Amino acid sequence: MNLPSRVKLVDVGPRDGLQNEKAPVPAGVKIELVHRLQAAGLKDIEVTSFVSPKWVPQMADAASVMAGIQRQPGVRYSVLTPNMTGFEAALKSKPDEIVVFGAASEAFSQKNINCSIAESIERFAPVVAAARAAGIFVRGAMSCTVGCPYEGEIDPARVGYLAGLMKGIGVQHVGVADTIGVGTPRKVQRAVEATLRHFNIDDVSGHFHDTYGQALANTLACLEMGVWQYDTSVAGLGGCPYAKGATGNVASEDVVYLLHGMGIETGIDLDKLVDAGVYISDFLQRKPNSRAATAILNKRAG
Ligand code: HMG
Ligand code: MG
């Protein structure tokens, strides 16, 4: 066991969490969510995506959201940029970090970003170079590292292949994503192992959707490998428009509860995080999709 003593969480709620919402969420609500997350102690927030509004209408207000945030020193604000068009638009909002997003599965690459894996790397290469020249940190998201909605199970070798391509174009950190939440601990560990052939443990994170209720177990399995960075989503919001039926990321509240219970520091105030989750869930007229948040809210009510 190689448990870290401190874990960094990137809250992807404003982006991954909201991108799939059918009814428009006003920019003001997204901005307030970011403010509440930073007030809860989050130091990394994935704010929005500079993608085609025809593909993902909910992210059409990316520039307004970025412009409206009152930035706190020490907080890193990241945005998704699939190509140079997205990167050039994002640059004006001065992100601290950009995310290029590829897939270990060919079919998912086609459905999500309308190109093959090889073409996606060609599109990312100038984005990565331009970002690094501008001093912006570059993260790569690797989708479907365990399973794909179109191709089924994914061989870890394909994850290693994608990680190698990402490394080759200068991506500084990669996230191992279980896009549709089908992974179980050993499978997720194998995807991480394949990634570790190309990236250092400090440059790898986990991004687990919770469709089959395995995301906390998968997180623990990766903690045991020494992975200390995870993407999570407040109130368990989310899903990907090109991964039908997949639910949100593991709830940030549940992961914080797990980590604090294991004596692992996060710098996050769980009570304030629960409040942030209630804020956005109230707006969406539903309950937070987090067992820890539900328990804490029940306790408060009692
Ligand atoms: P395309 O149609 O192949 O792009 O889309 P194109 O280059 O042929 O351009 C077509 C039109 O789109 C043009 O406009 C471009 O200007 C415009 P027109 O001339 O027709 O008026 N366009 C753009 N507009 C705004 N922003 C841009 C942009 N690029 C081109 N960046 C593209 C290719 C990648 C743009 C499209 O497929 C797209 O936007 N896909 C979005 C996919 C997405 O956002 N998916 C969800 C995020 S990924 C995710 O959730 C997974 C993750 O969480 C990890 C995990 O869980 O797996 C990260
Ligand atoms: Mg995701």
mmCIF file of C-alpha atoms and ligand atoms in Angstrom:
data_model
loop_
_atom_site.group_PDB
_atom_site.id
_atom_site.type_symbol
_atom_site.label_atom_id
_atom_site.label_comp_id
_atom_site.label_asym_id
_atom_site.label_seq_id
_atom_site.Cartn_x
_atom_site.Cartn_y
_atom_site.Cartn_z
ATOM 1 C CA MET A 1 0.000 0.000 0.000
ATOM 2 C CA ASN A 2 1.235 3.360 -1.060
ATOM 3 C CA LEU A 3 -1.480 5.674 0.284
ATOM 4 C CA PRO A 4 -0.898 9.397 -0.255
ATOM 5 C CA SER A 5 -1.226 11.695 2.767
ATOM 6 C CA ARG A 6 -2.798 14.462 0.714
ATOM 7 C CA VAL A 7 -5.116 14.348 -2.292
ATOM 8 C CA LYS A 8 -5.946 16.999 -4.866
ATOM 9 C CA LEU A 9 -9.483 17.065 -6.187
ATOM 10 C CA VAL A 10 -10.471 18.868 -9.368
ATOM 11 C CA ASP A 11 -14.156 19.658 -9.184
ATOM 12 C CA VAL A 12 -15.491 19.154 -12.691
ATOM 13 C CA GLY A 13 -19.107 19.885 -11.702
ATOM 14 C CA PRO A 14 -19.442 23.183 -13.583
ATOM 15 C CA ARG A 15 -18.218 21.493 -16.786
ATOM 16 C CA ASP A 16 -18.721 17.701 -16.826
ATOM 17 C CA GLY A 17 -21.547 18.108 -14.327
ATOM 18 C CA LEU A 18 -23.591 20.622 -16.265
ATOM 19 C CA GLN A 19 -22.698 19.910 -19.912
ATOM 20 C CA ASN A 20 -25.409 17.286 -20.230
ATOM 21 C CA GLU A 21 -28.245 19.292 -18.657
ATOM 22 C CA LYS A 22 -31.034 19.751 -21.186
ATOM 23 C CA ALA A 23 -32.491 23.001 -19.799
ATOM 24 C CA PRO A 24 -30.117 25.956 -20.048
ATOM 25 C CA VAL A 25 -28.358 26.829 -16.811
ATOM 26 C CA PRO A 26 -27.720 30.595 -16.782
ATOM 27 C CA ALA A 27 -24.107 31.757 -16.696
ATOM 28 C CA GLY A 28 -24.825 33.484 -13.360
ATOM 29 C CA VAL A 29 -25.697 30.143 -11.738
ATOM 30 C CA LYS A 30 -22.537 28.512 -13.106
ATOM 31 C CA ILE A 31 -20.452 31.425 -11.812
ATOM 32 C CA GLU A 32 -22.065 31.219 -8.369
ATOM 33 C CA LEU A 33 -21.334 27.466 -8.311
ATOM 34 C CA VAL A 34 -17.658 28.143 -9.031
ATOM 35 C CA HIS A 35 -17.625 30.766 -6.250
ATOM 36 C CA ARG A 36 -19.147 28.318 -3.792
ATOM 37 C CA LEU A 37 -16.668 25.600 -4.740
ATOM 38 C CA GLN A 38 -13.706 27.880 -4.174
ATOM 39 C CA ALA A 39 -15.240 29.034 -0.879
ATOM 40 C CA ALA A 40 -15.342 25.348 0.139
ATOM 41 C CA GLY A 41 -11.599 25.111 -0.422
ATOM 42 C CA LEU A 42 -11.385 23.661 -3.933
ATOM 43 C CA LYS A 43 -8.103 24.746 -5.519
ATOM 44 C CA ASP A 44 -8.801 23.243 -8.934
ATOM 45 C CA ILE A 45 -12.037 23.844 -10.787
ATOM 46 C CA GLU A 46 -12.913 22.713 -14.308
ATOM 47 C CA VAL A 47 -15.087 25.619 -15.316
ATOM 48 C CA THR A 48 -16.325 25.112 -18.860
ATOM 49 C CA SER A 49 -15.588 23.938 -22.424
ATOM 50 C CA PHE A 50 -14.773 25.891 -25.551
ATOM 51 C CA VAL A 51 -16.513 23.421 -27.841
ATOM 52 C CA SER A 52 -19.004 23.763 -30.660
ATOM 53 C CA PRO A 53 -22.313 25.135 -29.314
ATOM 54 C CA LYS A 54 -24.033 22.967 -31.934
ATOM 55 C CA TRP A 55 -22.568 19.892 -30.266
ATOM 56 C CA VAL A 56 -22.889 20.943 -26.618
ATOM 57 C CA PRO A 57 -25.345 23.862 -26.303
ATOM 58 C CA GLN A 58 -24.995 24.037 -22.510
ATOM 59 C CA MET A 59 -21.361 25.199 -22.829
ATOM 60 C CA ALA A 60 -22.147 28.000 -25.325
ATOM 61 C CA ASP A 61 -21.649 30.609 -22.582
ATOM 62 C CA ALA A 62 -18.032 29.539 -21.874
ATOM 63 C CA ALA A 63 -16.575 33.031 -22.369
ATOM 64 C CA SER A 64 -19.222 34.732 -20.186
ATOM 65 C CA VAL A 65 -18.736 32.216 -17.398
ATOM 66 C CA MET A 66 -14.964 32.656 -17.440
ATOM 67 C CA ALA A 67 -15.367 36.459 -17.534
ATOM 68 C CA GLY A 68 -17.757 36.478 -14.579
ATOM 69 C CA ILE A 69 -15.646 34.503 -12.113
ATOM 70 C CA GLN A 70 -13.975 36.415 -9.295
ATOM 71 C CA ARG A 71 -10.713 34.557 -9.214
ATOM 72 C CA GLN A 72 -9.043 33.604 -6.004
ATOM 73 C CA PRO A 73 -5.266 33.429 -5.804
ATOM 74 C CA GLY A 74 -4.056 29.851 -5.615
ATOM 75 C CA VAL A 75 -7.045 28.448 -7.498
ATOM 76 C CA ARG A 76 -6.453 26.879 -10.903
ATOM 77 C CA TYR A 77 -9.272 27.318 -13.441
ATOM 78 C CA SER A 78 -9.295 24.850 -16.325
ATOM 79 C CA VAL A 79 -11.289 24.666 -19.560
ATOM 80 C CA LEU A 80 -11.683 22.079 -22.313
ATOM 81 C CA THR A 81 -10.288 22.959 -25.750
ATOM 82 C CA PRO A 82 -10.653 20.285 -28.474
ATOM 83 C CA ASN A 83 -8.940 22.233 -31.280
ATOM 84 C CA MET A 84 -7.299 25.555 -32.206
ATOM 85 C CA THR A 85 -10.696 27.251 -32.634
ATOM 86 C CA GLY A 86 -11.515 26.376 -29.042
ATOM 87 C CA PHE A 87 -8.057 27.248 -27.784
ATOM 88 C CA GLU A 88 -8.051 30.689 -29.433
ATOM 89 C CA ALA A 89 -11.438 31.468 -27.910
ATOM 90 C CA ALA A 90 -10.302 30.165 -24.522
ATOM 91 C CA LEU A 91 -7.073 32.170 -24.546
ATOM 92 C CA LYS A 92 -8.999 35.435 -24.211
ATOM 93 C CA SER A 93 -10.405 34.216 -20.876
ATOM 94 C CA LYS A 94 -6.947 33.421 -19.524
ATOM 95 C CA PRO A 95 -7.395 29.861 -18.246
ATOM 96 C CA ASP A 96 -4.654 28.485 -15.983
ATOM 97 C CA GLU A 97 -4.981 25.080 -17.565
ATOM 98 C CA ILE A 98 -6.465 23.666 -20.738
ATOM 99 C CA VAL A 99 -7.669 20.147 -21.341
ATOM 100 C CA VAL A 100 -7.411 18.306 -24.636
ATOM 101 C CA PHE A 101 -9.661 15.267 -24.674
ATOM 102 C CA GLY A 102 -9.095 12.075 -26.580
ATOM 103 C CA ALA A 103 -10.341 8.514 -26.308
ATOM 104 C CA ALA A 104 -8.847 5.042 -26.095
ATOM 105 C CA SER A 105 -11.705 3.855 -28.311
ATOM 106 C CA GLU A 106 -11.943 4.807 -32.010
ATOM 107 C CA ALA A 107 -15.731 4.780 -32.029
ATOM 108 C CA PHE A 108 -15.978 7.124 -29.056
ATOM 109 C CA SER A 109 -13.413 9.475 -30.581
ATOM 110 C CA GLN A 110 -15.575 9.696 -33.716
ATOM 111 C CA LYS A 111 -18.817 10.245 -31.793
ATOM 112 C CA ASN A 112 -17.405 12.740 -29.309
ATOM 113 C CA ILE A 113 -15.026 14.864 -31.360
ATOM 114 C CA ASN A 114 -15.809 13.765 -34.922
ATOM 115 C CA CYS A 115 -12.365 12.420 -35.792
ATOM 116 C CA SER A 116 -10.146 9.362 -35.357
ATOM 117 C CA ILE A 117 -7.658 9.002 -32.500
ATOM 118 C CA ALA A 118 -4.771 9.769 -34.866
ATOM 119 C CA GLU A 119 -6.544 12.859 -36.236
ATOM 120 C CA SER A 120 -7.327 14.026 -32.711
ATOM 121 C CA ILE A 121 -3.635 13.938 -31.837
ATOM 122 C CA GLU A 122 -2.879 16.001 -34.964
ATOM 123 C CA ARG A 123 -5.473 18.556 -33.835
ATOM 124 C CA PHE A 124 -4.208 18.610 -30.259
ATOM 125 C CA ALA A 125 -0.533 19.042 -31.131
ATOM 126 C CA PRO A 126 -0.740 22.752 -32.111
ATOM 127 C CA VAL A 127 -3.071 23.413 -29.162
ATOM 128 C CA VAL A 128 -0.586 21.875 -26.742
ATOM 129 C CA ALA A 129 2.322 23.783 -28.289
ATOM 130 C CA ALA A 130 0.457 27.106 -28.201
ATOM 131 C CA ALA A 131 -0.701 26.590 -24.625
ATOM 132 C CA ARG A 132 2.745 25.683 -23.381
ATOM 133 C CA ALA A 133 4.266 28.660 -25.211
ATOM 134 C CA ALA A 134 1.709 30.851 -23.376
ATOM 135 C CA GLY A 135 2.620 29.270 -20.016
ATOM 136 C CA ILE A 136 -0.706 27.446 -19.693
ATOM 137 C CA PHE A 137 -0.636 23.983 -18.133
ATOM 138 C CA VAL A 138 -1.848 21.166 -20.402
ATOM 139 C CA ARG A 139 -3.879 18.237 -19.180
ATOM 140 C CA GLY A 140 -5.114 15.427 -21.384
ATOM 141 C CA ALA A 141 -8.333 13.553 -20.681
ATOM 142 C CA MET A 142 -8.401 9.954 -21.885
ATOM 143 C CA SER A 143 -11.970 8.702 -22.292
ATOM 144 C CA CYS A 144 -13.150 5.095 -22.350
ATOM 145 C CA THR A 145 -10.059 3.638 -20.706
ATOM 146 C CA VAL A 146 -11.995 0.642 -19.375
ATOM 147 C CA GLY A 147 -15.113 0.416 -21.489
ATOM 148 C CA CYS A 148 -16.754 2.145 -24.423
ATOM 149 C CA PRO A 149 -20.487 2.506 -25.092
ATOM 150 C CA TYR A 150 -19.890 1.484 -28.720
ATOM 151 C CA GLU A 151 -16.947 -0.970 -28.564
ATOM 152 C CA GLY A 152 -17.379 -2.640 -25.173
ATOM 153 C CA GLU A 153 -14.323 -3.580 -23.129
ATOM 154 C CA ILE A 154 -11.114 -1.696 -23.848
ATOM 155 C CA ASP A 155 -7.718 -3.390 -23.701
ATOM 156 C CA PRO A 156 -5.254 -1.592 -21.408
ATOM 157 C CA ALA A 157 -2.755 -1.656 -24.302
ATOM 158 C CA ARG A 158 -4.972 0.877 -26.085
ATOM 159 C CA VAL A 159 -4.830 3.133 -23.056
ATOM 160 C CA GLY A 160 -1.044 2.861 -23.092
ATOM 161 C CA TYR A 161 -1.050 3.684 -26.803
ATOM 162 C CA LEU A 162 -3.104 6.854 -26.258
ATOM 163 C CA ALA A 163 -1.026 7.877 -23.233
ATOM 164 C CA GLY A 164 2.125 7.517 -25.342
ATOM 165 C CA LEU A 165 0.639 9.716 -28.089
ATOM 166 C CA MET A 166 -0.382 12.349 -25.533
ATOM 167 C CA LYS A 167 3.099 12.318 -23.998
ATOM 168 C CA GLY A 168 4.626 12.620 -27.477
ATOM 169 C CA ILE A 169 2.881 15.927 -28.196
ATOM 170 C CA GLY A 170 3.801 17.476 -24.846
ATOM 171 C CA VAL A 171 0.711 16.873 -22.704
ATOM 172 C CA GLN A 172 1.871 17.362 -19.096
ATOM 173 C CA HIS A 173 -0.707 15.353 -17.158
ATOM 174 C CA VAL A 174 -3.298 12.763 -18.125
ATOM 175 C CA GLY A 175 -6.588 11.760 -16.585
ATOM 176 C CA VAL A 176 -7.624 8.123 -16.836
ATOM 177 C CA ALA A 177 -11.373 8.331 -17.406
ATOM 178 C CA ASP A 178 -14.014 5.684 -16.976
ATOM 179 C CA THR A 179 -16.490 7.643 -19.073
ATOM 180 C CA ILE A 180 -19.410 5.269 -18.644
ATOM 181 C CA GLY A 181 -18.637 4.043 -15.146
ATOM 182 C CA VAL A 182 -18.345 0.350 -16.014
ATOM 183 C CA GLY A 183 -14.934 -0.151 -14.413
ATOM 184 C CA THR A 184 -14.174 -2.218 -11.353
ATOM 185 C CA PRO A 185 -10.998 -1.885 -9.244
ATOM 186 C CA ARG A 186 -8.638 -4.301 -11.000
ATOM 187 C CA LYS A 187 -9.659 -3.099 -14.470
ATOM 188 C CA VAL A 188 -9.148 0.526 -13.527
ATOM 189 C CA GLN A 189 -5.770 -0.331 -11.992
ATOM 190 C CA ARG A 190 -4.719 -1.936 -15.274
ATOM 191 C CA ALA A 191 -5.668 1.209 -17.201
ATOM 192 C CA VAL A 192 -3.622 3.292 -14.751
ATOM 193 C CA GLU A 193 -0.676 0.874 -14.996
ATOM 194 C CA ALA A 194 -0.707 1.231 -18.788
ATOM 195 C CA THR A 195 -0.672 5.016 -18.377
ATOM 196 C CA LEU A 196 2.202 4.866 -15.898
ATOM 197 C CA ARG A 197 4.423 3.474 -18.653
ATOM 198 C CA HIS A 198 4.389 6.970 -20.129
ATOM 199 C CA PHE A 199 3.578 9.333 -17.264
ATOM 200 C CA ASN A 200 4.907 9.708 -13.751
ATOM 201 C CA ILE A 201 2.515 8.946 -10.880
ATOM 202 C CA ASP A 202 2.454 12.711 -10.085
ATOM 203 C CA ASP A 203 1.141 13.406 -13.586
ATOM 204 C CA VAL A 204 -1.789 10.986 -13.581
ATOM 205 C CA SER A 205 -5.296 11.411 -12.221
ATOM 206 C CA GLY A 206 -8.461 9.341 -12.004
ATOM 207 C CA HIS A 207 -11.815 10.435 -13.478
ATOM 208 C CA PHE A 208 -14.533 7.984 -12.599
ATOM 209 C CA HIS A 209 -18.176 8.163 -13.536
ATOM 210 C CA ASP A 210 -20.369 6.280 -11.103
ATOM 211 C CA THR A 211 -22.929 4.583 -13.353
ATOM 212 C CA TYR A 212 -22.523 1.150 -11.732
ATOM 213 C CA GLY A 213 -21.730 2.481 -8.244
ATOM 214 C CA GLN A 214 -18.056 1.467 -8.497
ATOM 215 C CA ALA A 215 -16.387 4.872 -8.522
ATOM 216 C CA LEU A 216 -15.490 5.014 -4.810
ATOM 217 C CA ALA A 217 -14.056 1.489 -4.941
ATOM 218 C CA ASN A 218 -12.110 2.469 -8.067
ATOM 219 C CA THR A 219 -10.830 5.583 -6.316
ATOM 220 C CA LEU A 220 -9.629 3.522 -3.361
ATOM 221 C CA ALA A 221 -7.932 1.061 -5.715
ATOM 222 C CA CYS A 222 -6.023 3.922 -7.332
ATOM 223 C CA LEU A 223 -5.184 5.528 -3.976
ATOM 224 C CA GLU A 224 -3.520 2.228 -3.110
ATOM 225 C CA MET A 225 -1.365 2.619 -6.227
ATOM 226 C CA GLY A 226 -0.338 6.093 -5.053
ATOM 227 C CA VAL A 227 -2.552 8.115 -7.426
ATOM 228 C CA TRP A 228 -3.269 11.330 -5.523
ATOM 229 C CA GLN A 229 -5.300 13.397 -8.001
ATOM 230 C CA TYR A 230 -8.950 12.848 -8.931
ATOM 231 C CA ASP A 231 -11.680 14.612 -10.851
ATOM 232 C CA THR A 232 -14.944 14.603 -8.934
ATOM 233 C CA SER A 233 -18.222 16.412 -9.377
ATOM 234 C CA VAL A 234 -20.132 18.242 -6.666
ATOM 235 C CA ALA A 235 -23.524 16.611 -6.000
ATOM 236 C CA GLY A 236 -22.506 13.827 -8.407
ATOM 237 C CA LEU A 237 -23.672 15.947 -11.338
ATOM 238 C CA GLY A 238 -23.041 14.984 -14.876
ATOM 239 C CA GLY A 239 -22.676 12.741 -17.816
ATOM 240 C CA CYS A 240 -21.375 12.991 -21.341
ATOM 241 C CA PRO A 241 -23.750 13.799 -24.209
ATOM 242 C CA TYR A 242 -21.968 11.171 -26.344
ATOM 243 C CA ALA A 243 -22.127 8.402 -23.723
ATOM 244 C CA LYS A 244 -25.849 7.705 -23.415
ATOM 245 C CA GLY A 245 -27.013 6.346 -20.085
ATOM 246 C CA ALA A 246 -23.773 7.158 -18.298
ATOM 247 C CA THR A 247 -24.350 9.056 -15.080
ATOM 248 C CA GLY A 248 -22.290 11.698 -13.349
ATOM 249 C CA ASN A 249 -18.835 11.613 -11.894
ATOM 250 C CA VAL A 250 -18.344 10.295 -8.415
ATOM 251 C CA ALA A 251 -19.676 12.936 -6.014
ATOM 252 C CA SER A 252 -17.000 15.209 -4.573
ATOM 253 C CA GLU A 253 -18.738 15.003 -1.178
ATOM 254 C CA ASP A 254 -18.444 11.180 -1.122
ATOM 255 C CA VAL A 255 -14.753 11.251 -2.050
ATOM 256 C CA VAL A 256 -13.991 13.946 0.544
ATOM 257 C CA TYR A 257 -15.795 11.883 3.199
ATOM 258 C CA LEU A 258 -13.784 8.793 2.209
ATOM 259 C CA LEU A 259 -10.470 10.657 2.239
ATOM 260 C CA HIS A 260 -11.005 12.510 5.503
ATOM 261 C CA GLY A 261 -12.137 9.277 7.114
ATOM 262 C CA MET A 262 -8.825 7.724 6.053
ATOM 263 C CA GLY A 263 -6.873 10.657 7.501
ATOM 264 C CA ILE A 264 -5.987 11.979 4.036
ATOM 265 C CA GLU A 265 -5.962 15.773 3.700
ATOM 266 C CA THR A 266 -7.835 17.604 0.942
ATOM 267 C CA GLY A 267 -8.031 21.200 2.193
ATOM 268 C CA ILE A 268 -11.781 21.032 1.538
ATOM 269 C CA ASP A 269 -14.498 21.964 4.044
ATOM 270 C CA LEU A 270 -17.061 19.159 3.625
ATOM 271 C CA ASP A 271 -19.933 21.197 5.095
ATOM 272 C CA LYS A 272 -19.384 24.053 2.673
ATOM 273 C CA LEU A 273 -19.025 21.577 -0.178
ATOM 274 C CA VAL A 274 -22.385 20.054 0.748
ATOM 275 C CA ASP A 275 -23.855 23.584 0.666
ATOM 276 C CA ALA A 276 -22.431 24.139 -2.826
ATOM 277 C CA GLY A 277 -24.059 20.857 -3.907
ATOM 278 C CA VAL A 278 -27.390 21.922 -2.410
ATOM 279 C CA TYR A 279 -27.167 25.251 -4.237
ATOM 280 C CA ILE A 280 -26.836 23.674 -7.679
ATOM 281 C CA SER A 281 -29.223 20.786 -6.916
ATOM 282 C CA ASP A 282 -31.903 23.260 -5.791
ATOM 283 C CA PHE A 283 -31.479 25.119 -9.060
ATOM 284 C CA LEU A 284 -31.839 21.838 -10.997
ATOM 285 C CA GLN A 285 -34.798 20.879 -8.777
ATOM 286 C CA ARG A 286 -33.353 17.610 -7.572
ATOM 287 C CA LYS A 287 -31.553 16.183 -4.563
ATOM 288 C CA PRO A 288 -27.738 15.966 -4.492
ATOM 289 C CA ASN A 289 -26.645 12.631 -5.935
ATOM 290 C CA SER A 290 -24.270 11.948 -3.058
ATOM 291 C CA ARG A 291 -24.739 9.527 -0.188
ATOM 292 C CA ALA A 292 -22.477 11.567 2.105
ATOM 293 C CA ALA A 293 -24.335 14.802 1.300
ATOM 294 C CA THR A 294 -27.684 13.085 1.917
ATOM 295 C CA ALA A 295 -26.491 11.748 5.278
ATOM 296 C CA ILE A 296 -25.126 15.139 6.344
ATOM 297 C CA LEU A 297 -28.328 16.911 5.272
ATOM 298 C CA ASN A 298 -30.477 14.367 7.149
ATOM 299 C CA LYS A 299 -28.336 14.845 10.243
ATOM 300 C CA ARG A 300 -28.672 18.618 9.981
ATOM 301 C CA ALA A 301 -32.450 18.332 9.595
ATOM 302 C CA GLY A 302 -32.650 16.028 12.619
HETATM 303 P P1 HMG B 1 -16.514 19.443 -36.217
HETATM 304 O O1 HMG B 1 -17.907 19.717 -36.671
HETATM 305 O O2 HMG B 1 -15.801 18.248 -36.745
HETATM 306 O O3 HMG B 1 -15.592 20.750 -36.390
HETATM 307 O O4 HMG B 1 -16.531 19.362 -34.634
HETATM 308 P P2 HMG B 1 -15.103 21.512 -37.667
HETATM 309 O O5 HMG B 1 -13.693 21.894 -37.407
HETATM 310 O O6 HMG B 1 -15.443 20.758 -38.927
HETATM 311 O O7 HMG B 1 -16.009 22.850 -37.629
HETATM 312 C C1 HMG B 1 -17.420 22.835 -37.847
HETATM 313 C C2 HMG B 1 -18.031 24.098 -37.270
HETATM 314 O O8 HMG B 1 -17.847 24.098 -35.838
HETATM 315 C C3 HMG B 1 -17.392 25.389 -37.768
HETATM 316 O O9 HMG B 1 -18.409 26.382 -37.744
HETATM 317 C C4 HMG B 1 -16.385 25.718 -36.701
HETATM 318 O O10 HMG B 1 -16.081 27.093 -36.624
HETATM 319 C C5 HMG B 1 -17.118 25.279 -35.452
HETATM 320 P P3 HMG B 1 -19.250 26.787 -39.056
HETATM 321 O O11 HMG B 1 -18.200 27.200 -40.039
HETATM 322 O O12 HMG B 1 -19.988 25.525 -39.457
HETATM 323 O O13 HMG B 1 -20.150 27.867 -38.548
HETATM 324 N N1 HMG B 1 -16.174 24.916 -34.385
HETATM 325 C C6 HMG B 1 -16.212 25.414 -33.143
HETATM 326 N N2 HMG B 1 -17.036 26.288 -32.533
HETATM 327 C C7 HMG B 1 -16.780 26.563 -31.240
HETATM 328 N N3 HMG B 1 -15.768 26.020 -30.534
HETATM 329 C C8 HMG B 1 -14.928 25.156 -31.118
HETATM 330 C C9 HMG B 1 -15.145 24.823 -32.470
HETATM 331 N N4 HMG B 1 -14.505 23.998 -33.313
HETATM 332 C C10 HMG B 1 -15.139 24.076 -34.488
HETATM 333 N N5 HMG B 1 -13.936 24.626 -30.406
HETATM 334 C C11 HMG B 1 -15.580 19.525 -32.436
HETATM 335 C C12 HMG B 1 -15.365 19.079 -33.879
HETATM 336 C C13 HMG B 1 -14.486 18.942 -31.584
HETATM 337 C C14 HMG B 1 -15.576 21.037 -32.371
HETATM 338 C C15 HMG B 1 -16.975 18.994 -32.000
HETATM 339 O O14 HMG B 1 -17.012 17.620 -32.216
HETATM 340 C C16 HMG B 1 -17.276 19.307 -30.564
HETATM 341 O O15 HMG B 1 -17.418 20.448 -30.165
HETATM 342 N N6 HMG B 1 -17.382 18.261 -29.723
HETATM 343 C C17 HMG B 1 -17.650 18.490 -28.321
HETATM 344 C C18 HMG B 1 -17.568 17.247 -27.595
HETATM 345 C C19 HMG B 1 -17.718 17.493 -26.111
HETATM 346 O O16 HMG B 1 -17.657 18.609 -25.632
HETATM 347 N N7 HMG B 1 -17.940 16.391 -25.389
HETATM 348 C C20 HMG B 1 -18.048 16.443 -23.977
HETATM 349 C C21 HMG B 1 -16.740 16.738 -23.317
HETATM 350 S S1 HMG B 1 -15.641 15.343 -23.237
HETATM 351 C C22 HMG B 1 -16.161 14.469 -21.852
HETATM 352 O O17 HMG B 1 -17.158 14.787 -21.258
HETATM 353 C C23 HMG B 1 -15.288 13.343 -21.376
HETATM 354 C C24 HMG B 1 -14.450 13.711 -20.130
HETATM 355 O O18 HMG B 1 -15.265 14.123 -19.068
HETATM 356 C C25 HMG B 1 -13.640 12.505 -19.705
HETATM 357 C C26 HMG B 1 -14.519 11.252 -19.595
HETATM 358 O O19 HMG B 1 -15.376 11.178 -18.709
HETATM 359 O O20 HMG B 1 -14.344 10.404 -20.462
HETATM 360 C C27 HMG B 1 -13.471 14.838 -20.436
HETATM 361 MG MG MG B 2 -16.303 12.808 -17.745
#
